[in-house]
């Protein structure tokens, strides 16, 4: 959608493309080997694959920032408050509704966005006349990444996903030139949410990596992206069917 002209978007609407997918990313550290825009790239790549499967959807430019307070100890990270993200979601939905879209899909690729969506979703659905579907559930998302790794033949347990094998593999599939060749092993043990959010990621790994990036391959990344996109598409279709029934 970002590469289209406004007449092209208007034409798409006239041709019956009534759904817009809004990816949610982040600008935050992802270790010494991945770019700050990692989550934004991943969310956009998954959104494009979902749009292709749905067949009647455009992909909006991503929201490239989110709540990332636990990463602010690393230069380059930009963190916004949950209230700011909620306002951004509200304004995006309002804009899409005014333009004539009938359905909005909110698709996060950044862990910090999931709890905000969970809290904001009831308001978003009450304050608009169009259908809003949010792909929620952080644990579900992490499970899908783990399943994708397993399907690719990579036996790595990622209890917390951040700059480890799954994200590194997806970036290798999306844009390998953005991935530094020397892949690190970060913290691979358990993570306390209390310690993470009060003291920051660096309390576990000075490079900011939670997991082991070394097994990542582009082929594995492609498998993960396809697995997540297929699961998200099925979830979205089920939600749309429920909305149509009601």
mmCIF file with all atom_site columns, C-alpha atoms in Angstrom, residues 132-224:
data_model
loop_
_atom_site.group_PDB
_atom_site.id
_atom_site.type_symbol
_atom_site.label_atom_id
_atom_site.label_alt_id
_atom_site.label_comp_id
_atom_site.label_asym_id
_atom_site.label_entity_id
_atom_site.label_seq_id
_atom_site.pdbx_PDB_ins_code
_atom_site.Cartn_x
_atom_site.Cartn_y
_atom_site.Cartn_z
_atom_site.occupancy
_atom_site.B_iso_or_equiv
_atom_site.pdbx_formal_charge
_atom_site.auth_seq_id
_atom_site.auth_comp_id
_atom_site.auth_asym_id
_atom_site.auth_atom_id
_atom_site.pdbx_PDB_model_num
ATOM 1  C CA . UNK A 1 132 ? -11.687 -5.066  13.341 1.00 0.00 ? 132 UNK A CA 1
ATOM 2  C CA . UNK A 1 133 ? -9.823  -8.330  13.859 1.00 0.00 ? 133 UNK A CA 1
ATOM 3  C CA . UNK A 1 134 ? -6.702  -8.418  16.008 1.00 0.00 ? 134 UNK A CA 1
ATOM 4  C CA . UNK A 1 135 ? -4.262  -11.315 15.841 1.00 0.00 ? 135 UNK A CA 1
ATOM 5  C CA . UNK A 1 136 ? -3.777  -11.561 19.585 1.00 0.00 ? 136 UNK A CA 1
ATOM 6  C CA . UNK A 1 137 ? -1.990  -13.935 21.927 1.00 0.00 ? 137 UNK A CA 1
ATOM 7  C CA . UNK A 1 138 ? 1.739   -13.507 22.497 1.00 0.00 ? 138 UNK A CA 1
ATOM 8  C CA . UNK A 1 139 ? 2.152   -17.095 23.665 1.00 0.00 ? 139 UNK A CA 1
ATOM 9  C CA . UNK A 1 140 ? 0.331   -18.317 20.559 1.00 0.00 ? 140 UNK A CA 1
ATOM 10 C CA . UNK A 1 141 ? 2.730   -16.317 18.375 1.00 0.00 ? 141 UNK A CA 1
ATOM 11 C CA . UNK A 1 142 ? 5.787   -17.681 20.171 1.00 0.00 ? 142 UNK A CA 1
ATOM 12 C CA . UNK A 1 143 ? 4.402   -21.209 19.875 1.00 0.00 ? 143 UNK A CA 1
ATOM 13 C CA . UNK A 1 144 ? 4.010   -20.733 16.125 1.00 0.00 ? 144 UNK A CA 1
ATOM 14 C CA . UNK A 1 145 ? 7.630   -19.622 15.844 1.00 0.00 ? 145 UNK A CA 1
ATOM 15 C CA . UNK A 1 146 ? 8.730   -22.680 17.826 1.00 0.00 ? 146 UNK A CA 1
ATOM 16 C CA . UNK A 1 147 ? 6.621   -24.946 15.611 1.00 0.00 ? 147 UNK A CA 1
ATOM 17 C CA . UNK A 1 148 ? 8.163   -23.366 12.526 1.00 0.00 ? 148 UNK A CA 1
ATOM 18 C CA . UNK A 1 149 ? 11.656  -24.025 13.835 1.00 0.00 ? 149 UNK A CA 1
ATOM 19 C CA . UNK A 1 150 ? 10.754  -27.650 14.496 1.00 0.00 ? 150 UNK A CA 1
ATOM 20 C CA . UNK A 1 151 ? 9.230   -28.012 11.025 1.00 0.00 ? 151 UNK A CA 1
ATOM 21 C CA . UNK A 1 152 ? 12.496  -26.707 9.596  1.00 0.00 ? 152 UNK A CA 1
ATOM 22 C CA . UNK A 1 153 ? 14.436  -29.346 11.505 1.00 0.00 ? 153 UNK A CA 1
ATOM 23 C CA . UNK A 1 154 ? 16.007  -26.958 14.016 1.00 0.00 ? 154 UNK A CA 1
ATOM 24 C CA . UNK A 1 155 ? 15.924  -28.366 17.533 1.00 0.00 ? 155 UNK A CA 1
ATOM 25 C CA . UNK A 1 156 ? 16.151  -25.205 19.624 1.00 0.00 ? 156 UNK A CA 1
ATOM 26 C CA . UNK A 1 157 ? 13.928  -24.386 22.574 1.00 0.00 ? 157 UNK A CA 1
ATOM 27 C CA . UNK A 1 158 ? 13.061  -20.668 22.683 1.00 0.00 ? 158 UNK A CA 1
ATOM 28 C CA . UNK A 1 159 ? 11.062  -19.965 25.862 1.00 0.00 ? 159 UNK A CA 1
ATOM 29 C CA . UNK A 1 160 ? 11.489  -16.254 25.086 1.00 0.00 ? 160 UNK A CA 1
ATOM 30 C CA . UNK A 1 161 ? 11.828  -14.987 21.520 1.00 0.00 ? 161 UNK A CA 1
ATOM 31 C CA . UNK A 1 162 ? 14.261  -12.137 20.982 1.00 0.00 ? 162 UNK A CA 1
ATOM 32 C CA . UNK A 1 163 ? 17.006  -12.096 18.351 1.00 0.00 ? 163 UNK A CA 1
ATOM 33 C CA . UNK A 1 164 ? 17.438  -15.858 18.613 1.00 0.00 ? 164 UNK A CA 1
ATOM 34 C CA . UNK A 1 165 ? 17.092  -18.597 16.018 1.00 0.00 ? 165 UNK A CA 1
ATOM 35 C CA . UNK A 1 166 ? 13.552  -17.876 14.805 1.00 0.00 ? 166 UNK A CA 1
ATOM 36 C CA . UNK A 1 167 ? 13.846  -14.113 14.326 1.00 0.00 ? 167 UNK A CA 1
ATOM 37 C CA . UNK A 1 168 ? 17.309  -14.444 12.798 1.00 0.00 ? 168 UNK A CA 1
ATOM 38 C CA . UNK A 1 169 ? 16.077  -17.113 10.400 1.00 0.00 ? 169 UNK A CA 1
ATOM 39 C CA . UNK A 1 170 ? 13.138  -14.966 9.301  1.00 0.00 ? 170 UNK A CA 1
ATOM 40 C CA . UNK A 1 171 ? 15.406  -11.973 8.637  1.00 0.00 ? 171 UNK A CA 1
ATOM 41 C CA . UNK A 1 172 ? 17.733  -14.206 6.621  1.00 0.00 ? 172 UNK A CA 1
ATOM 42 C CA . UNK A 1 173 ? 14.726  -15.168 4.498  1.00 0.00 ? 173 UNK A CA 1
ATOM 43 C CA . UNK A 1 174 ? 13.396  -11.610 4.205  1.00 0.00 ? 174 UNK A CA 1
ATOM 44 C CA . UNK A 1 175 ? 16.599  -9.612  3.645  1.00 0.00 ? 175 UNK A CA 1
ATOM 45 C CA . UNK A 1 176 ? 19.871  -11.480 4.259  1.00 0.00 ? 176 UNK A CA 1
ATOM 46 C CA . UNK A 1 177 ? 21.968  -8.372  3.619  1.00 0.00 ? 177 UNK A CA 1
ATOM 47 C CA . UNK A 1 178 ? 20.662  -6.957  6.922  1.00 0.00 ? 178 UNK A CA 1
ATOM 48 C CA . UNK A 1 179 ? 22.023  -9.856  8.993  1.00 0.00 ? 179 UNK A CA 1
ATOM 49 C CA . UNK A 1 180 ? 25.588  -9.731  10.296 1.00 0.00 ? 180 UNK A CA 1
ATOM 50 C CA . UNK A 1 181 ? 27.441  -12.973 9.502  1.00 0.00 ? 181 UNK A CA 1
ATOM 51 C CA . UNK A 1 182 ? 28.725  -13.663 13.011 1.00 0.00 ? 182 UNK A CA 1
ATOM 52 C CA . UNK A 1 183 ? 25.612  -15.068 14.712 1.00 0.00 ? 183 UNK A CA 1
ATOM 53 C CA . UNK A 1 184 ? 25.703  -14.960 18.530 1.00 0.00 ? 184 UNK A CA 1
ATOM 54 C CA . UNK A 1 185 ? 24.575  -17.257 21.286 1.00 0.00 ? 185 UNK A CA 1
ATOM 55 C CA . UNK A 1 186 ? 22.739  -15.231 23.898 1.00 0.00 ? 186 UNK A CA 1
ATOM 56 C CA . UNK A 1 187 ? 20.956  -16.119 27.111 1.00 0.00 ? 187 UNK A CA 1
ATOM 57 C CA . UNK A 1 188 ? 19.299  -19.517 26.674 1.00 0.00 ? 188 UNK A CA 1
ATOM 58 C CA . UNK A 1 189 ? 17.974  -20.115 30.183 1.00 0.00 ? 189 UNK A CA 1
ATOM 59 C CA . UNK A 1 190 ? 14.776  -19.044 31.871 1.00 0.00 ? 190 UNK A CA 1
ATOM 60 C CA . UNK A 1 191 ? 13.750  -15.394 32.021 1.00 0.00 ? 191 UNK A CA 1
ATOM 61 C CA . UNK A 1 192 ? 11.955  -13.661 34.874 1.00 0.00 ? 192 UNK A CA 1
ATOM 62 C CA . UNK A 1 193 ? 9.412   -11.128 33.660 1.00 0.00 ? 193 UNK A CA 1
ATOM 63 C CA . UNK A 1 194 ? 9.964   -9.072  36.809 1.00 0.00 ? 194 UNK A CA 1
ATOM 64 C CA . UNK A 1 195 ? 13.708  -8.842  36.220 1.00 0.00 ? 195 UNK A CA 1
ATOM 65 C CA . UNK A 1 196 ? 13.303  -8.271  32.484 1.00 0.00 ? 196 UNK A CA 1
ATOM 66 C CA . UNK A 1 197 ? 10.922  -5.337  32.800 1.00 0.00 ? 197 UNK A CA 1
ATOM 67 C CA . UNK A 1 198 ? 12.543  -3.669  35.805 1.00 0.00 ? 198 UNK A CA 1
ATOM 68 C CA . UNK A 1 199 ? 16.220  -4.134  34.961 1.00 0.00 ? 199 UNK A CA 1
ATOM 69 C CA . UNK A 1 200 ? 16.176  -4.579  31.185 1.00 0.00 ? 200 UNK A CA 1
ATOM 70 C CA . UNK A 1 201 ? 17.331  -7.241  28.746 1.00 0.00 ? 201 UNK A CA 1
ATOM 71 C CA . UNK A 1 202 ? 20.971  -6.521  29.541 1.00 0.00 ? 202 UNK A CA 1
ATOM 72 C CA . UNK A 1 203 ? 20.568  -8.202  32.919 1.00 0.00 ? 203 UNK A CA 1
ATOM 73 C CA . UNK A 1 204 ? 20.472  -11.470 30.972 1.00 0.00 ? 204 UNK A CA 1
ATOM 74 C CA . UNK A 1 205 ? 22.779  -10.772 28.036 1.00 0.00 ? 205 UNK A CA 1
ATOM 75 C CA . UNK A 1 206 ? 25.004  -7.759  27.437 1.00 0.00 ? 206 UNK A CA 1
ATOM 76 C CA . UNK A 1 207 ? 24.456  -8.129  23.680 1.00 0.00 ? 207 UNK A CA 1
ATOM 77 C CA . UNK A 1 208 ? 20.659  -8.119  24.058 1.00 0.00 ? 208 UNK A CA 1
ATOM 78 C CA . UNK A 1 209 ? 20.055  -11.633 22.717 1.00 0.00 ? 209 UNK A CA 1
ATOM 79 C CA . UNK A 1 210 ? 17.585  -14.031 24.339 1.00 0.00 ? 210 UNK A CA 1
ATOM 80 C CA . UNK A 1 211 ? 18.184  -17.337 22.595 1.00 0.00 ? 211 UNK A CA 1
ATOM 81 C CA . UNK A 1 212 ? 20.747  -18.868 20.253 1.00 0.00 ? 212 UNK A CA 1
ATOM 82 C CA . UNK A 1 213 ? 20.911  -17.365 16.765 1.00 0.00 ? 213 UNK A CA 1
ATOM 83 C CA . UNK A 1 214 ? 23.589  -19.719 15.430 1.00 0.00 ? 214 UNK A CA 1
ATOM 84 C CA . UNK A 1 215 ? 21.321  -22.467 13.995 1.00 0.00 ? 215 UNK A CA 1
ATOM 85 C CA . UNK A 1 216 ? 19.324  -19.954 11.904 1.00 0.00 ? 216 UNK A CA 1
ATOM 86 C CA . UNK A 1 217 ? 19.134  -20.384 8.127  1.00 0.00 ? 217 UNK A CA 1
ATOM 87 C CA . UNK A 1 218 ? 17.205  -18.621 5.382  1.00 0.00 ? 218 UNK A CA 1
ATOM 88 C CA . UNK A 1 219 ? 15.435  -21.874 4.505  1.00 0.00 ? 219 UNK A CA 1
ATOM 89 C CA . UNK A 1 220 ? 14.275  -22.222 8.098  1.00 0.00 ? 220 UNK A CA 1
ATOM 90 C CA . UNK A 1 221 ? 13.100  -18.624 8.032  1.00 0.00 ? 221 UNK A CA 1
ATOM 91 C CA . UNK A 1 222 ? 10.984  -19.299 4.962  1.00 0.00 ? 222 UNK A CA 1
ATOM 92 C CA . UNK A 1 223 ? 9.413   -22.294 6.693  1.00 0.00 ? 223 UNK A CA 1
ATOM 93 C CA . UNK A 1 224 ? 8.635   -20.230 9.790  1.00 0.00 ? 224 UNK A CA 1
#
